[in-house]
Short mmCIF file of C-alpha atoms and ligand atoms in Angstrom, two decimals:
data_model
loop_
_atom_site.label_atom_id
_atom_site.label_comp_id
_atom_site.label_asym_id
_atom_site.label_seq_id
_atom_site.Cartn_x
_atom_site.Cartn_y
_atom_site.Cartn_z
CA MET A 231 0.00 0.00 0.00
CA SER A 232 1.38 3.45 -0.83
CA PHE A 233 2.04 5.90 1.96
CA GLN A 234 -0.82 7.45 3.91
CA LEU A 235 -0.63 10.02 6.69
CA ASP A 236 -2.35 7.66 9.10
CA PHE A 237 0.74 5.42 9.01
CA PHE A 238 1.87 7.75 11.82
CA SER A 239 -1.24 7.03 13.88
CA LEU A 240 -0.87 4.91 17.01
CA LYS A 241 -4.62 4.36 17.50
CA GLY A 242 -5.30 0.94 19.03
CA LYS A 243 -1.66 0.50 20.11
CA THR A 244 -0.41 0.00 23.67
CA ALA A 245 2.87 1.68 24.59
CA LEU A 246 4.97 1.13 27.72
CA VAL A 247 7.34 3.98 28.66
CA THR A 248 9.80 3.72 31.55
CA GLY A 249 10.76 6.82 33.51
CA ALA A 250 7.50 8.45 32.47
CA ARG A 251 7.24 10.80 35.47
CA THR A 252 9.62 13.49 34.25
CA GLY A 253 11.58 14.99 31.36
CA ILE A 254 11.99 13.05 28.13
CA GLY A 255 9.91 10.09 29.34
CA GLN A 256 7.01 12.38 30.12
CA ALA A 257 7.25 14.17 26.77
CA ILE A 258 7.43 10.89 24.83
CA SER A 259 4.48 9.47 26.79
CA VAL A 260 2.38 12.52 26.01
CA GLY A 261 3.48 12.44 22.34
CA LEU A 262 2.55 8.76 21.95
CA ALA A 263 -0.81 9.44 23.64
CA ALA A 264 -1.40 12.38 21.28
CA ALA A 265 -0.85 9.96 18.38
CA GLY A 266 -3.54 7.69 19.84
CA ALA A 267 -1.71 5.08 21.95
CA HIS A 268 -2.86 3.76 25.33
CA LEU A 269 0.01 4.39 27.77
CA ILE A 270 1.50 2.16 30.40
CA LEU A 271 3.48 4.60 32.51
CA VAL A 272 6.28 2.94 34.44
CA GLY A 273 7.77 5.06 37.18
CA HIS A 274 9.85 4.81 40.25
CA GLN A 275 8.25 7.38 42.50
CA ASP A 276 4.60 7.51 43.46
CA ASN A 277 3.91 10.86 41.80
CA MET A 278 3.08 10.62 38.14
CA GLN A 279 0.33 13.22 38.38
CA GLU A 280 1.79 15.71 35.93
CA THR A 281 2.19 13.10 33.16
CA GLN A 282 -1.25 11.66 33.87
CA ASN A 283 -2.85 15.13 33.71
CA LYS A 284 -1.18 15.93 30.39
CA ILE A 285 -2.45 12.67 28.87
CA ALA A 286 -5.92 13.20 30.29
CA GLU A 287 -6.01 16.71 28.74
CA LEU A 288 -5.66 14.98 25.34
CA GLN A 289 -8.50 12.57 26.24
CA GLY A 290 -5.80 9.89 26.25
CA THR A 291 -5.79 6.76 28.41
CA TYR A 292 -3.12 5.35 30.70
CA GLU A 293 -2.34 3.04 33.58
CA THR A 294 0.55 3.55 35.96
CA PHE A 295 2.86 0.89 37.44
CA LEU A 296 5.63 1.52 39.96
CA ILE A 297 8.73 -0.60 39.41
CA ASP A 298 12.26 -0.03 40.68
CA LEU A 299 14.34 -0.81 37.61
CA SER A 300 17.55 -1.03 39.66
CA ASP A 301 16.16 -4.29 41.08
CA VAL A 302 17.13 -6.25 37.98
CA GLU A 303 16.92 -9.61 39.74
CA ASN A 304 13.18 -9.24 40.33
CA LEU A 305 12.36 -7.24 37.20
CA LYS A 306 10.89 -10.14 35.21
CA ALA A 307 8.56 -10.99 38.09
CA ASN A 308 7.69 -7.33 38.60
CA LEU A 309 6.67 -7.05 34.93
CA GLN A 310 4.28 -10.01 35.14
CA PRO A 311 1.16 -8.04 36.22
CA ILE A 312 1.64 -5.82 33.14
CA LEU A 313 2.21 -8.77 30.77
CA GLU A 314 -0.83 -10.63 32.10
CA LYS A 315 -3.06 -7.67 31.37
CA TYR A 316 -1.56 -6.19 28.21
CA SER A 317 -0.15 -7.09 24.83
CA ILE A 318 2.46 -4.38 24.34
CA ASP A 319 3.03 -2.95 20.87
CA ILE A 320 5.58 -0.24 21.71
CA LEU A 321 8.31 -0.34 24.37
CA VAL A 322 10.26 2.83 25.16
CA ASN A 323 13.23 2.19 27.43
CA ASN A 324 13.75 5.73 28.65
CA ALA A 325 14.54 5.56 32.39
CA GLY A 326 18.13 6.41 33.10
CA VAL A 327 20.44 7.81 35.77
CA ILE A 328 23.73 9.67 35.61
CA TYR A 329 26.56 9.79 38.16
CA ARG A 330 29.14 12.53 37.74
CA GLU A 331 32.58 11.64 39.15
CA PRO A 332 35.99 11.40 37.41
CA ALA A 333 37.03 7.84 36.49
CA ALA A 334 39.86 7.74 39.05
CA ALA A 335 37.40 8.26 41.90
CA HIS A 336 34.32 6.69 40.35
CA ASN A 337 32.41 4.85 43.07
CA VAL A 338 31.88 1.20 42.15
CA ASN A 339 28.43 1.02 43.78
CA GLU A 340 27.36 3.98 41.68
CA TRP A 341 28.90 2.32 38.59
CA ASN A 342 26.73 -0.74 39.28
CA ARG A 343 23.60 1.33 39.92
CA VAL A 344 24.04 3.21 36.62
CA MET A 345 24.59 -0.09 34.77
CA ASP A 346 21.55 -1.70 36.41
CA VAL A 347 19.13 1.12 35.55
CA ASN A 348 20.61 2.18 32.18
CA ILE A 349 21.44 -1.15 30.52
CA ASN A 350 20.86 -4.30 32.61
CA SER A 351 17.17 -3.54 33.18
CA VAL A 352 16.85 -2.53 29.51
CA PHE A 353 18.02 -5.96 28.38
CA THR A 354 15.48 -7.68 30.66
CA LEU A 355 12.70 -5.38 29.42
CA CYS A 356 13.65 -5.98 25.78
CA GLN A 357 13.86 -9.74 26.29
CA THR A 358 10.64 -10.09 28.28
CA ILE A 359 8.46 -7.80 26.19
CA GLY A 360 10.34 -8.64 22.97
CA ASN A 361 9.31 -12.29 23.37
CA GLN A 362 5.68 -11.17 23.53
CA MET A 363 6.23 -9.12 20.35
CA ILE A 364 7.99 -11.97 18.53
CA GLU A 365 5.04 -14.23 19.29
CA LYS A 366 2.63 -11.84 17.58
CA LYS A 367 5.21 -10.95 14.88
CA SER A 368 4.86 -7.23 15.52
CA GLY A 369 6.40 -4.65 17.82
CA LYS A 370 8.47 -1.51 18.16
CA ILE A 371 11.26 -1.05 20.68
CA ILE A 372 12.84 2.37 21.18
CA ASN A 373 15.84 2.64 23.48
CA ILE A 374 16.94 6.05 24.69
CA ALA A 375 20.64 6.37 23.93
CA SER A 376 22.72 9.56 24.18
CA LEU A 377 25.41 11.56 22.41
CA LEU A 378 27.58 9.57 24.83
CA SER A 379 26.66 6.48 22.79
CA PHE A 380 29.20 8.00 20.33
CA GLN A 381 31.45 10.24 22.44
CA GLY A 382 33.33 9.85 25.72
CA GLY A 383 31.83 12.67 27.76
CA ILE A 384 33.48 14.30 30.76
CA ASN A 385 33.49 12.72 34.26
CA VAL A 386 30.64 10.29 33.49
CA PRO A 387 32.41 6.97 32.62
CA SER A 388 29.63 4.68 33.90
CA TYR A 389 26.99 6.65 32.01
CA THR A 390 29.06 6.65 28.82
CA ALA A 391 29.70 2.91 29.06
CA SER A 392 25.98 2.24 29.63
CA LYS A 393 24.93 4.41 26.67
CA HIS A 394 27.49 2.85 24.31
CA ALA A 395 25.99 -0.48 25.41
CA ILE A 396 22.50 0.80 24.54
CA ALA A 397 23.62 1.48 20.96
CA GLY A 398 25.20 -1.98 20.72
CA LEU A 399 22.21 -3.76 22.20
CA THR A 400 19.86 -1.90 19.87
CA LYS A 401 21.79 -3.11 16.82
CA ALA A 402 22.20 -6.66 18.15
CA LEU A 403 18.47 -7.05 18.84
CA ALA A 404 17.58 -5.41 15.53
CA ASN A 405 19.70 -8.00 13.70
CA GLU A 406 17.87 -10.84 15.40
CA TRP A 407 14.33 -9.51 15.40
CA ALA A 408 13.84 -7.47 12.20
CA SER A 409 12.88 -10.65 10.32
CA GLN A 410 10.28 -11.37 13.01
CA GLY A 411 8.32 -8.15 12.62
CA VAL A 412 9.96 -6.36 15.56
CA GLN A 413 11.85 -3.13 14.85
CA VAL A 414 14.42 -2.12 17.43
CA ASN A 415 15.84 1.41 17.20
CA ALA A 416 17.22 4.08 19.48
CA ILE A 417 16.95 7.83 19.91
CA ALA A 418 20.05 9.73 20.98
CA PRO A 419 18.95 13.04 22.53
CA GLY A 420 21.41 15.92 22.47
CA TYR A 421 21.62 18.35 25.36
CA ILE A 422 18.06 18.51 26.67
CA SER A 423 16.86 20.69 29.52
CA THR A 424 15.78 18.11 32.17
CA ASN A 425 16.80 17.01 35.70
CA ASN A 426 19.54 14.89 34.10
CA THR A 427 21.42 17.98 32.86
CA GLU A 428 20.64 20.45 35.66
CA ALA A 429 24.23 20.35 36.96
CA LEU A 430 25.56 21.31 33.50
CA ARG A 431 23.16 24.20 33.10
CA ASN A 432 24.07 25.46 36.59
CA ASP A 433 27.77 25.48 35.64
CA GLU A 434 28.18 28.76 33.73
CA VAL A 435 31.36 27.70 31.92
CA ARG A 436 30.03 24.27 30.82
CA ASN A 437 26.66 25.78 29.91
CA GLN A 438 28.32 28.37 27.66
CA SER A 439 30.66 25.89 25.95
CA ILE A 440 27.76 23.50 25.30
CA LEU A 441 25.58 26.25 23.86
CA GLU A 442 28.40 27.47 21.60
CA ARG A 443 28.67 24.00 20.01
CA ILE A 444 24.96 23.48 19.32
CA PRO A 445 24.20 24.79 15.80
CA ALA A 446 20.54 25.31 16.75
CA GLY A 447 21.83 27.75 19.40
CA ARG A 448 19.67 26.47 22.25
CA TRP A 449 19.26 23.59 24.67
CA GLY A 450 16.71 21.02 23.49
CA GLN A 451 13.37 20.74 25.24
CA ALA A 452 11.94 17.33 26.17
CA ASP A 453 9.10 17.90 23.69
CA ASP A 454 11.70 18.00 20.88
CA LEU A 455 11.97 14.20 21.24
CA ALA A 456 8.27 13.36 20.84
CA GLY A 457 8.12 13.46 17.02
CA ALA A 458 11.05 11.06 16.61
CA ALA A 459 9.44 8.69 19.12
CA VAL A 460 6.07 8.73 17.34
CA PHE A 461 7.83 8.03 14.02
CA LEU A 462 9.83 5.09 15.39
CA ALA A 463 6.71 3.73 17.16
CA SER A 464 4.57 3.88 14.05
CA ARG A 465 4.02 1.94 10.84
CA ALA A 466 5.78 4.80 9.01
CA SER A 467 9.12 3.38 10.25
CA ASP A 468 8.52 -0.30 9.47
CA TYR A 469 11.72 -0.53 7.36
CA VAL A 470 13.88 1.34 9.91
CA SER A 471 15.87 -1.13 12.00
CA GLY A 472 18.95 -0.88 14.22
CA HIS A 473 19.16 2.89 13.76
CA VAL A 474 20.28 5.40 16.39
CA LEU A 475 18.38 8.58 15.54
CA VAL A 476 20.19 11.65 16.83
CA VAL A 477 17.97 14.56 17.92
CA ASP A 478 20.52 17.13 18.97
CA GLY A 479 20.06 20.50 17.26
CA GLY A 480 23.03 19.61 15.02
CA TRP A 481 25.69 18.82 17.69
CA MET A 482 27.00 15.63 16.08
CA GLY A 483 27.27 17.20 12.65
CA ARG A 484 29.59 19.93 13.87
P1 NAP B 1920 15.12 12.65 34.19
O1 NAP B 1920 14.04 13.68 34.22
O2 NAP B 1920 16.06 12.56 35.35
O3 NAP B 1920 14.42 11.24 33.93
C1 NAP B 1920 14.96 10.02 34.34
C2 NAP B 1920 13.81 9.07 34.62
O4 NAP B 1920 14.35 7.79 34.97
C3 NAP B 1920 12.94 9.54 35.77
O5 NAP B 1920 11.59 9.59 35.36
C4 NAP B 1920 13.14 8.47 36.83
O6 NAP B 1920 11.98 8.09 37.51
C5 NAP B 1920 13.60 7.26 36.02
N1 NAP B 1920 14.37 6.39 36.90
C6 NAP B 1920 15.56 6.65 37.49
N2 NAP B 1920 15.92 5.60 38.27
C7 NAP B 1920 14.92 4.68 38.18
C8 NAP B 1920 14.71 3.41 38.76
N3 NAP B 1920 15.59 2.87 39.62
N4 NAP B 1920 13.57 2.75 38.45
C9 NAP B 1920 12.65 3.31 37.62
N5 NAP B 1920 12.82 4.50 37.03
C10 NAP B 1920 13.94 5.19 37.32
O7 NAP B 1920 16.07 12.89 32.95
P2 NAP B 1920 15.81 12.77 31.36
O8 NAP B 1920 16.80 13.68 30.76
O9 NAP B 1920 14.40 12.93 31.02
O10 NAP B 1920 16.31 11.29 31.07
C11 NAP B 1920 15.56 10.35 30.32
C12 NAP B 1920 16.51 9.51 29.49
O11 NAP B 1920 17.13 10.34 28.51
C13 NAP B 1920 17.65 8.87 30.28
O12 NAP B 1920 17.90 7.57 29.79
C14 NAP B 1920 18.83 9.76 29.96
O13 NAP B 1920 20.06 9.11 30.07
C15 NAP B 1920 18.52 10.10 28.51
N6 NAP B 1920 19.22 11.27 27.97
C16 NAP B 1920 19.00 12.52 28.47
C17 NAP B 1920 19.68 13.60 27.91
C18 NAP B 1920 19.48 15.00 28.38
O14 NAP B 1920 20.18 15.89 27.89
N7 NAP B 1920 18.56 15.29 29.27
C19 NAP B 1920 20.57 13.39 26.87
C20 NAP B 1920 20.79 12.10 26.40
C21 NAP B 1920 20.10 11.05 26.95
P3 NAP B 1920 11.48 8.84 38.86
O15 NAP B 1920 11.41 10.28 38.53
O16 NAP B 1920 10.15 8.22 39.12
O17 NAP B 1920 12.53 8.53 39.88
#
């Protein structure tokens, strides 16, 4: 069938977004709801009101589940109530943490926490929900990567390692699952104004040097990510597989 605008529609689809309480996860959740999806909002803290209100304003629907993604050992079991109730069409692995400390002093417990939330839990989510998708021969997985999936970053070695792993995992899963109707891709946000980057924006020198390198001349807003997420979640991207889509105001092209 030749292209139609409603290939971008997510009506009738169920999307699970982790880290949906704040920032990019909230914006992507609201974007997917605006495109018609039912949202499963996975959060850590018992206060998802802002995201819920934004979805309700669009007459969208949602259900919220609280899961600590750092508890990788019990993650499969903690996902069971969701899997028993829903057949998930779209999985957005967005939750992530950052720990800023030079490599020489990097705390090993923090290293492990970053790895658990940013990559170990993502593999379990992909495997558990991916198996459901493989069974029905249809699904979209979107992992949230970073510019530090390509670059080294400064004083964030655990974060950089975890985000390089996200790019690798995305491509590995895409290779295995593209033939089974499941597209696995990633979005690499540039410098986006959220809690994750508050320390950088509060540092006048870093803030200025970051701004000077962004061709768009501004920090990204979380809403800047929603369009890319809707595209990768929709039928319009059915032949896109294993791609890391950079949304960065031009940073990587500089
Ligand atoms: P954020 O507002 O700090 O969002 C992080 C989210 O992760 C929060 O909603 C948080 O949930 C969730 N989370 C943290 N630990 C968790 C845990 N143990 N279990 C469950 N959820 C947990 O920052 P953000 O910028 O929107 O980050 C979203 C994603 O984008 C992250 O993967 C980040 O690495 C990536 N990213 C951000 C930027 C940027 O410039 N901002 C750039 C590149 C990539 P609670 O609030 O409920 O604790």
